[in-house]
Coordinates of C-alpha atoms in Angstrom, one line a residue:
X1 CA 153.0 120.1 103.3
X2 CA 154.2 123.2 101.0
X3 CA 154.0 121.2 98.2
X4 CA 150.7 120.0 99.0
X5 CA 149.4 123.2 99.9
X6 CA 150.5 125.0 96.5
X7 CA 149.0 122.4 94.8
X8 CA 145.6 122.5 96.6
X9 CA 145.3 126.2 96.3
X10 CA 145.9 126.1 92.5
X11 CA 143.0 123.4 92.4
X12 CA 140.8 125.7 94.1
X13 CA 139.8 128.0 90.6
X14 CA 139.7 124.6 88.5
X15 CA 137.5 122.3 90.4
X16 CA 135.2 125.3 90.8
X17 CA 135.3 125.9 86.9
X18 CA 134.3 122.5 86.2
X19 CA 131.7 122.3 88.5
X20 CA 130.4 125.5 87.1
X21 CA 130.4 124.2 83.8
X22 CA 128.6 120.6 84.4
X23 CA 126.0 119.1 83.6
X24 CA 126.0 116.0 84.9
X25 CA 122.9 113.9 85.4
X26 CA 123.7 113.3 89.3
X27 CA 124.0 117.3 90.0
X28 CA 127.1 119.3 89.2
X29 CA 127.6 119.6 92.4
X30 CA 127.3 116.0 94.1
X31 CA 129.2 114.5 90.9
X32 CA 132.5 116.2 92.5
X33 CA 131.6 115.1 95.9
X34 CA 130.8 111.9 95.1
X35 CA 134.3 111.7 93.4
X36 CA 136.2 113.7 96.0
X37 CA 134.9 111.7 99.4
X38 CA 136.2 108.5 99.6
X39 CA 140.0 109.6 98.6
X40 CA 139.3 112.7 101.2
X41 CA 138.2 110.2 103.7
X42 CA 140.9 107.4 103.3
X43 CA 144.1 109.1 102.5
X44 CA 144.5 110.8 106.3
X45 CA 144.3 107.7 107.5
X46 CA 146.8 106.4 105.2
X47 CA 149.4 109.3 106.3
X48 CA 150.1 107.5 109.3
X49 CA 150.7 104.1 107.9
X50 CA 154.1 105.2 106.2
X51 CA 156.0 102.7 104.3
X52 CA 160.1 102.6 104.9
X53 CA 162.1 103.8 108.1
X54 CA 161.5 107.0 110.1
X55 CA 163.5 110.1 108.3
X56 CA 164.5 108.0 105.2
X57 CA 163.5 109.5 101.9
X58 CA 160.7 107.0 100.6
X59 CA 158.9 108.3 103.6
X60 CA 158.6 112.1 102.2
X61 CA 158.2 110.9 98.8
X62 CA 155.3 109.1 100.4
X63 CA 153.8 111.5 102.4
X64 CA 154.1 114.6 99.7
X65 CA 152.4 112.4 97.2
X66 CA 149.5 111.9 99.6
X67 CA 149.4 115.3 101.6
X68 CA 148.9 116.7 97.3
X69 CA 146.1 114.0 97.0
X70 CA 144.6 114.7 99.9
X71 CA 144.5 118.5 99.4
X72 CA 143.3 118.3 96.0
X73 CA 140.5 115.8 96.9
X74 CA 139.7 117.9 100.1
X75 CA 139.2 120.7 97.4
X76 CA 137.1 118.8 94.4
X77 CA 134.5 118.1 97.6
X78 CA 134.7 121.5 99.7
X79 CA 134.4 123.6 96.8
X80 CA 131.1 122.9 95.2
X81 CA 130.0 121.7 98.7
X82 CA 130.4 125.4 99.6
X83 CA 128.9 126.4 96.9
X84 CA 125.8 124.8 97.2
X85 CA 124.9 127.1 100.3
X86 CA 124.0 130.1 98.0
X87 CA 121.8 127.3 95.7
X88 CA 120.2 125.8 98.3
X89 CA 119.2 129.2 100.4
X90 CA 118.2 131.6 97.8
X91 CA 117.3 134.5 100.5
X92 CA 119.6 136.0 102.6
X93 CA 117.7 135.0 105.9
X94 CA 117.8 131.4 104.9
X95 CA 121.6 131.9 104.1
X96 CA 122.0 133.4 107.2
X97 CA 120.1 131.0 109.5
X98 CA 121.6 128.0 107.2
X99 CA 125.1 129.3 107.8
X100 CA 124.2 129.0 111.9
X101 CA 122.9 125.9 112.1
X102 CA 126.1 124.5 109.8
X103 CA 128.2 126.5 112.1
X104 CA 125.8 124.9 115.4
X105 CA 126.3 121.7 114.6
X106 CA 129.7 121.6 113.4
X107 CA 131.3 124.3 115.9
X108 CA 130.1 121.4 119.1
X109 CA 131.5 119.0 116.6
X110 CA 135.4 120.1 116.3
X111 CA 135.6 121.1 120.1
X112 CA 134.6 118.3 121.4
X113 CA 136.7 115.9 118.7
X114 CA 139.8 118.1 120.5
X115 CA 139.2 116.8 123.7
X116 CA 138.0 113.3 122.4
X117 CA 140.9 112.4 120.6
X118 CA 142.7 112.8 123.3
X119 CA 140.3 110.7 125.3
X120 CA 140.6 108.0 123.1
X121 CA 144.3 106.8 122.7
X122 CA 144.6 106.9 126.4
X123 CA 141.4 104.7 126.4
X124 CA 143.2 102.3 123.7
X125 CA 146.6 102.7 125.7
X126 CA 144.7 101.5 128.4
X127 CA 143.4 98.4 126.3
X128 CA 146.9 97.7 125.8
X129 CA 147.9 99.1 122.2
X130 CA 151.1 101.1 122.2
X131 CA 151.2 104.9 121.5
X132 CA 151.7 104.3 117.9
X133 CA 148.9 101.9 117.0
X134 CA 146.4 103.7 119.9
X135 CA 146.9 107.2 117.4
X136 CA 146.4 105.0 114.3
X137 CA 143.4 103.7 115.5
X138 CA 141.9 106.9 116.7
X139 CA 143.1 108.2 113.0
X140 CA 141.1 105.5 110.8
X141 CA 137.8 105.7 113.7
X142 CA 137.8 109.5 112.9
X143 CA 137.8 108.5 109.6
X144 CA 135.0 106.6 109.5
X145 CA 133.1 108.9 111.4
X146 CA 134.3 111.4 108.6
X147 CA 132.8 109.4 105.7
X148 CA 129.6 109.3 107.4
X149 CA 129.1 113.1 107.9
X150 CA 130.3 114.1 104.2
X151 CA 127.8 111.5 102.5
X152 CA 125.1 113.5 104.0
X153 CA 124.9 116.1 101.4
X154 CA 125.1 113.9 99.1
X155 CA 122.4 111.6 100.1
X156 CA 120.2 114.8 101.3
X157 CA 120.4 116.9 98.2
X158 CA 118.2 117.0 94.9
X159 CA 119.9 119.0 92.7
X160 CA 117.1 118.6 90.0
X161 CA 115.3 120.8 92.6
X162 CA 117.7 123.7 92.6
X163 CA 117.1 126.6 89.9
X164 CA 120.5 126.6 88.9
X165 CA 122.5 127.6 85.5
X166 CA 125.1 125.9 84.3
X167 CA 128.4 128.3 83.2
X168 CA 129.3 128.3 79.3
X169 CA 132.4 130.3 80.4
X170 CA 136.0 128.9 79.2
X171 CA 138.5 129.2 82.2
X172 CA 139.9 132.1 81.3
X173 CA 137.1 133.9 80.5
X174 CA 135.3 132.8 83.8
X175 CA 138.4 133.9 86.1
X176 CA 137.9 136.8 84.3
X177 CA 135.2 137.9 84.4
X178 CA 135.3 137.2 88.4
X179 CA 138.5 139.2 89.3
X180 CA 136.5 141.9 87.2
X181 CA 134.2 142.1 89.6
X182 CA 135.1 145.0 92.0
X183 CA 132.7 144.6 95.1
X184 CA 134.5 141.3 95.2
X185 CA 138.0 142.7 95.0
X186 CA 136.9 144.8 97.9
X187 CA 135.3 141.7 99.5
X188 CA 138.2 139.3 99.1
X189 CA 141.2 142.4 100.0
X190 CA 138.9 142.6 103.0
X191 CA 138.2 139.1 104.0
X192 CA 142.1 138.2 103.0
X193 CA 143.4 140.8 105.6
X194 CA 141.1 139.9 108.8
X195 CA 141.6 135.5 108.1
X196 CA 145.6 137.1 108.1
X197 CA 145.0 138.4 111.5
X198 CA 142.5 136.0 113.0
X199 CA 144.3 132.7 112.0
X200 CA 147.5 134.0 114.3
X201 CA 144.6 133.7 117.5
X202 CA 143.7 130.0 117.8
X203 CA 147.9 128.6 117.4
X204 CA 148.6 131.5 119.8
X205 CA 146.9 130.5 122.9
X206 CA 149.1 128.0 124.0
X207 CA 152.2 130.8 124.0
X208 CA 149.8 133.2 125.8
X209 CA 148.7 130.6 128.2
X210 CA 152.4 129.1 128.7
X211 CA 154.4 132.6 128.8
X212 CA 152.1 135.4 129.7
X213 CA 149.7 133.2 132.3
X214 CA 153.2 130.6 133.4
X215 CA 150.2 128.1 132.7
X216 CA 151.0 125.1 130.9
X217 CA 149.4 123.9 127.8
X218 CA 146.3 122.3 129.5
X219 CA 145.1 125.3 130.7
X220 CA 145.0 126.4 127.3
X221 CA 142.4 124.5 126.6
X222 CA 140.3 125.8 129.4
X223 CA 140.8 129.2 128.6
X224 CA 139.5 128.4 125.2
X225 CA 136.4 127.2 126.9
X226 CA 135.9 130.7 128.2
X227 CA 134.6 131.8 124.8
X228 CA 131.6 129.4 124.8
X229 CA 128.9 131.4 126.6
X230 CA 129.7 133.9 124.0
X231 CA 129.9 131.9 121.2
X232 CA 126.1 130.2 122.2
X233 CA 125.1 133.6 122.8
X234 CA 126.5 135.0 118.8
X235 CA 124.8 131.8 117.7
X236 CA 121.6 132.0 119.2
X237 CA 120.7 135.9 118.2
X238 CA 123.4 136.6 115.3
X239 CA 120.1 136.5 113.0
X240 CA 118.0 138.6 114.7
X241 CA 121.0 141.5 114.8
X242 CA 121.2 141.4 111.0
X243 CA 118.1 141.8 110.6
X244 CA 118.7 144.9 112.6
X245 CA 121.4 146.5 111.4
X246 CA 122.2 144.1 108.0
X247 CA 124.8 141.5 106.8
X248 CA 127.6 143.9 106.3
X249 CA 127.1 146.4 109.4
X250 CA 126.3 143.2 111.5
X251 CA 130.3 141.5 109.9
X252 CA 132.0 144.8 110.7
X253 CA 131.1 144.9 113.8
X254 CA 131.9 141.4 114.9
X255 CA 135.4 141.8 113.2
X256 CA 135.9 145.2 114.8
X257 CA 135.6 143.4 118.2
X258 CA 137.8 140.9 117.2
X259 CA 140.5 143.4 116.6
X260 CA 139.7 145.3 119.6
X261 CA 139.8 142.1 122.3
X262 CA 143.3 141.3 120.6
X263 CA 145.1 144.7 121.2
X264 CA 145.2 144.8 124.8
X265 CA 147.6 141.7 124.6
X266 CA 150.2 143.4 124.2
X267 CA 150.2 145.3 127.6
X268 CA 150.5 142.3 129.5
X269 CA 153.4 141.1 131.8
X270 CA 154.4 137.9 132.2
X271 CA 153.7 136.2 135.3
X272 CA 153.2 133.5 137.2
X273 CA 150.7 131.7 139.7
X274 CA 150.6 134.2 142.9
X275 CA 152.9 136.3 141.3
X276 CA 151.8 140.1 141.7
X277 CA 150.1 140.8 138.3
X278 CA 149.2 137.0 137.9
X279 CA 145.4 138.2 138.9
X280 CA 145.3 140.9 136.3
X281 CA 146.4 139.1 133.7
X282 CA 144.2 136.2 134.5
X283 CA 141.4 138.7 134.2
X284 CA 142.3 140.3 131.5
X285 CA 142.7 137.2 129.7
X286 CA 139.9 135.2 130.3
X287 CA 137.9 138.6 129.7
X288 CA 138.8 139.5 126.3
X289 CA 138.7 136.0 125.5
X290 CA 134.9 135.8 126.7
X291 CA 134.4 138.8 124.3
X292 CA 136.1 137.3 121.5
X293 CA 133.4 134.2 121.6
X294 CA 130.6 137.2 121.1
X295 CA 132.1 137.6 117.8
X296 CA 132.3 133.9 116.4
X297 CA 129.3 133.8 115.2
X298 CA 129.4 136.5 113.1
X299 CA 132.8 136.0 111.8
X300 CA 131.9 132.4 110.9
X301 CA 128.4 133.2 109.5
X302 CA 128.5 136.8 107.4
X303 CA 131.6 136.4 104.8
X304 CA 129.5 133.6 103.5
X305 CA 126.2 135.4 103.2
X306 CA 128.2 138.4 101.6
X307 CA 129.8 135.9 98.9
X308 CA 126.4 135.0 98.2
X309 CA 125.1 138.5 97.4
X310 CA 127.9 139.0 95.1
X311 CA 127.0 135.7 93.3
X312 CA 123.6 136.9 92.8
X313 CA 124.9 139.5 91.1
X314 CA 127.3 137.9 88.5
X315 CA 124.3 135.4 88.1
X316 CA 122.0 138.0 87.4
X317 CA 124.6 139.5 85.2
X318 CA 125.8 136.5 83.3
X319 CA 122.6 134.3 83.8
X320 CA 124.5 131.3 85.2
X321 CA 125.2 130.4 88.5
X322 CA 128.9 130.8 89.1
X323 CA 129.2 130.1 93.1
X324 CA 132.3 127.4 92.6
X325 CA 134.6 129.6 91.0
X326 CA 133.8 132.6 93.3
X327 CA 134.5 130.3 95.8
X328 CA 137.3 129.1 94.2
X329 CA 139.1 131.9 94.1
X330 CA 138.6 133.1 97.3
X331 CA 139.7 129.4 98.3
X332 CA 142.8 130.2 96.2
X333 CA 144.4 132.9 98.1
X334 CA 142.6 132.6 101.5
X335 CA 145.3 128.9 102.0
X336 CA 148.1 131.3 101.1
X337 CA 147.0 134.0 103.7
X338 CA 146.9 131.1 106.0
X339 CA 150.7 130.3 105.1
X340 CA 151.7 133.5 105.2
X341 CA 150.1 133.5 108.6
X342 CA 152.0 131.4 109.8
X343 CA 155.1 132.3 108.6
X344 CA 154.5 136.0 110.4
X345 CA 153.6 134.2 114.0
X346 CA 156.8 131.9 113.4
X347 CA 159.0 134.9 112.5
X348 CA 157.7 137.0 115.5
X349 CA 158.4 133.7 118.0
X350 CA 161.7 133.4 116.4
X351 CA 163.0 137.1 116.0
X352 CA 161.6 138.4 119.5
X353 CA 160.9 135.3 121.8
X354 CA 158.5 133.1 123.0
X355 CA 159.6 132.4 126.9
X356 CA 158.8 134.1 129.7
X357 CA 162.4 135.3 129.9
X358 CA 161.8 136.8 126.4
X359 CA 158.5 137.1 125.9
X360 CA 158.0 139.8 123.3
X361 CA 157.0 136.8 120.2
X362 CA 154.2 136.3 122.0
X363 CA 153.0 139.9 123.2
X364 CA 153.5 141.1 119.8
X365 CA 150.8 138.6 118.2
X366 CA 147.9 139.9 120.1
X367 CA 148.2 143.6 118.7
X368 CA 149.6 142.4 115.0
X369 CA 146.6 140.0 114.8
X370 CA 144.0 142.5 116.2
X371 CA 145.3 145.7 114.2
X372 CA 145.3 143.3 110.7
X373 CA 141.2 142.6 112.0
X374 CA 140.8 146.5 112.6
X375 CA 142.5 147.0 109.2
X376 CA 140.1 144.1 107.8
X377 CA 137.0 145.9 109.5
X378 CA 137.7 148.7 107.5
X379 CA 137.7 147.5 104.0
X380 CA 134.7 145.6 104.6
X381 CA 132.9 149.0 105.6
X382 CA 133.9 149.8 102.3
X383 CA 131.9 146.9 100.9
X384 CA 128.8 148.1 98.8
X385 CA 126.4 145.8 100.2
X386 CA 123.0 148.0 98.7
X387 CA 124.4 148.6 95.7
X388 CA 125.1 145.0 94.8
X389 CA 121.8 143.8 95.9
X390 CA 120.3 146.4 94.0
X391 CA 121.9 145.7 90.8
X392 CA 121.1 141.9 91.5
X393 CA 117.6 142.8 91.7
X394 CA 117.6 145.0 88.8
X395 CA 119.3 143.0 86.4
X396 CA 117.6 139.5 87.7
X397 CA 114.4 140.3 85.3
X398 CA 116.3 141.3 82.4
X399 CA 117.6 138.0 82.5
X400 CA 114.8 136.0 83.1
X401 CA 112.8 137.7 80.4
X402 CA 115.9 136.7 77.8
X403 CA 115.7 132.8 79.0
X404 CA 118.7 133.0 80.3
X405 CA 117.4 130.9 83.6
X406 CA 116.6 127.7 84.3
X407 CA 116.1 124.6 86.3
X408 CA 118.9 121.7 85.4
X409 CA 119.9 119.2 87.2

C-alpha cells in the first residue's frame, strides 16, 4: 500500500496538468474519466482474486502492481472530477449548495454501504457461499454499483457548455506558478494541519468505544450514529450560515468546534458497564460526538468552495482555468498527511497503550487530534478570503477585454 500510495500522490500534480492542458473534443475533463473508470472500477475487485498461495511472494508482487494501478486510476478520474465543481458552479452559492447536495447524497451513501456490507456476506453465508467467496461477491456487486455512480458525470455533463480555458502552461511552469500563490500556501498549511488532526477521529472510535466506554466494537458503530441529527442539521442550514457570516468565518468555525469536541477526550477514565464513572463517560461521549456531527457539514463543504475562490483568481490572473492542478497539488500532500496520520495514531497506540489497563494511546488521540483542528482553525483565519475575491474581480475584466477567455469544449 506504500508503494501504491507514493505513487498515487505523485500522479496527483500530473493528471491535473494534463487535464489542464487539453483539448480534447469529449471535454478535458470527461476524456480522463472516461479513461480512468473502468480500471478504477475493476481492479478492487480484482485485489481479492489473488493469484498464488497466501504469504508467498507472487501474491505482493500482485497486489502492489494493482494497489499502484488502482491509485493512479482512482487519481486520473477524481482529479478533474473535482475540478469540475468550480466549472460547473461559477458563484459561490451554487458552489456552496452543489458541495451539499454531493455531500447529501453521498454522506447516506457511505454509511449505509458500512452497515450493508456487512449485511450482505452474512446474507450470502446464509445462501451457502463460504466466508471467502461471500466477501468476493459483495466486492465485485459494490463494484458494479461503483461503475454505475461514476458514469454519471460523465453521461450528465456538456463540457462544450462550460466557459472554460484551456492551460498553455509547461509542468514546471504551471506548478509554479501555483505554489507562488500565497493565499493558497496559507490555504493548503491550513487545510494540511486540520485533515492531520481530523483523519485520527473516524479510526479512533473503535479504541474509544473498546477502552474508554469497555464497549465492544459494535457499539462503535452506534455511537457513530449519534452524530446524524447533527450532521442533517449542518446539511440542511450550512448555506444559509454562510450567507451570514461567509465561507471562511462559517469554515473556521466548524473546524474550531471540531477541535474543541475532541479535547475533552482526554479527561476521561476508563470504565466499564455500571462501573462508577461509566455514566459520565457515556455522556460525555455521545455528547461531544452529537456536537462533532454539527460541524460535518461545514468541514466537508467550505475547503472546497475556498479552493474555488483561489482558482478564480489564478484564472483571472492567468486567463485559463487551472482547477486540476490546484487540486492536484492539494491532492498531493493531503494522501501524505493522511499517512503521516496514521503513523502518529499508530505510534501513540504503540508507545503509550491502547487497553483499558494502559489506556493512555487512546486518551491521547482526542486532545492531539483536536489541538492540530484548533491549530488548523487558526491558519485558516489567516486566510484572505476578501482580498482574493477582490482581486478575482478586479483582474477578471482585464482579462476578458485581452481575449484571454473563452468557451472550449
Amino acid at each position: 500500500r506504500l508503494i501504491g500510495g507514493v505513487i498515487d500522490s505523485l500522479a496527483d500534480p500530473i493528471v491535473g496538468h494534463f487535464s489542464d492542458r487539453s483539448r480534447s473534443p469529449l471535454g478535458r475533463r470527461r476524456l480522463f474519466l472516461i479513461i480512468g473508470i473502468v480500471p478504477m472500477v475493476v481492479i478492487p475487485s480484482l485485489l481479492f482474486f489473488p493469484p498464488g498461495e497466501p504469504g508467498s511472494f507472487s501474491i505482493f508482487l500482485f497486489l502492489t502492481i494493482m494497489l499502484s494501478l488502482y491509485y493512479v486510476f482512482f487519481t486520473i478520474y477524481v482529479s478533474p472530477y473535482m475540478a469540475l465543481i468550480p466549472e460547473i458552479a461559477t458563484t459561490e452559492s451554487d458552489r456552496v449548495e452543489l458541495s451539499r447536495l454531493r455531500s447529501m447524497i453521498g454522506g447516506p451513501i457511505m454509511m449505509s454501504y458500512g452497515i450493508l456490507w456487512l449485511a450482505g456476506v452474512d446474507l450470502f453465508k446464509d445462501l451457502g457461499m463460504d466466508a471467502t467467496t461471500a466477501v468476493q461477491t459483495v466486492v465485485v456487486i459494490s463494484c458494479v454499483f461503483c461503475f454505475f455512480c461514476c458514469i454519471c458525470p460523465i453521461l450528465a455533463v456538456d463540457e462544450s457548455k462550460l466557459s472554460s480555458v484551456p492551460s498553455s502552461l509547461k509542468m514546471s511552469e504551471a506548478l509554479g506558478t501555483t505554489l507562488r500563490n500565497r493565499p493558497f500556501l496559507i490555504y493548503l498549511f491550513a487545510q494540511t494541519i486540520f485533515v492531520l488532526g481530523i483523519t485520527m477521529t473516524g479510526p479512533a472510535i473503535p479504541y474509544f468505544a473498546r477502552v474508554i466506554l469497555g464497549r465492544d466494537e459494535g457499539f462503535a458503530a452506534l455511537l457513530s450514529l449519534v452524530m446524524l441529527p447533527g450532521i442533517i442539521i449542518g446539511f440542511t442550514f450550512i448555506h444559509l450560515v454562510v450567507e451570514r457570516i461567509g465561507t471562511k468565518n462559517t469554515l473556521v468555525v466548524t473546524v474550531l468546534t471540531f477541535g474543541v469536541a475532541m479535547l475533552p477526550y482526554g479527561l476521561l477514565t476508563p470504565s466499564s458497564p455500571g462501573e462508577p464513572g461509566d455514566q459520565l463517560n457515556l455522556i460525555v461521549m455521545v455528547g461531544l460526538t452529537a456536537l462533532k456531527g454539527f460541524a460535518i457539514a461545514g468541514v466537508m463543504i467550505l475547503p472546497t468552495v475556498l479552493l474555488g475562490q483561489l482558482i478564480d483568481l489564478d484564472q483571472a490572473k492567468t486567463g485559463a482555468n487551472r482547477a486540476a492542478m490546484y487540486y492536484g497539488v492539494q491532492g498531493l500532500l493531503t494522501k501524505w498527511v493522511y499517512a503521516a496520520s496514521a503513523a502518529i495514531m499508530s505510534f501513540l497506540l504503540s508507545a503509550y497503550g491502547r487497553s483499558a489497563e494502559e489506556p493512555m494511546g487512546v486518551i491521547l488521540i482526542g486532545p492531539i487530534s483536536g489541538s492540530l483542528c484548533l491549530v488548523g482553525a487558526f491558519f485558516y483565519s489567516l486566510y484572505p478570503e476578501r482580498v482574493v475575491r477582490e482581486e478575482a474581480v478586479r483582474r477578471q475584466p482585464i482579462c476578458a477585454d485581452s481575449g484571454g477567455a473563452h468557451s472550449t469544449g
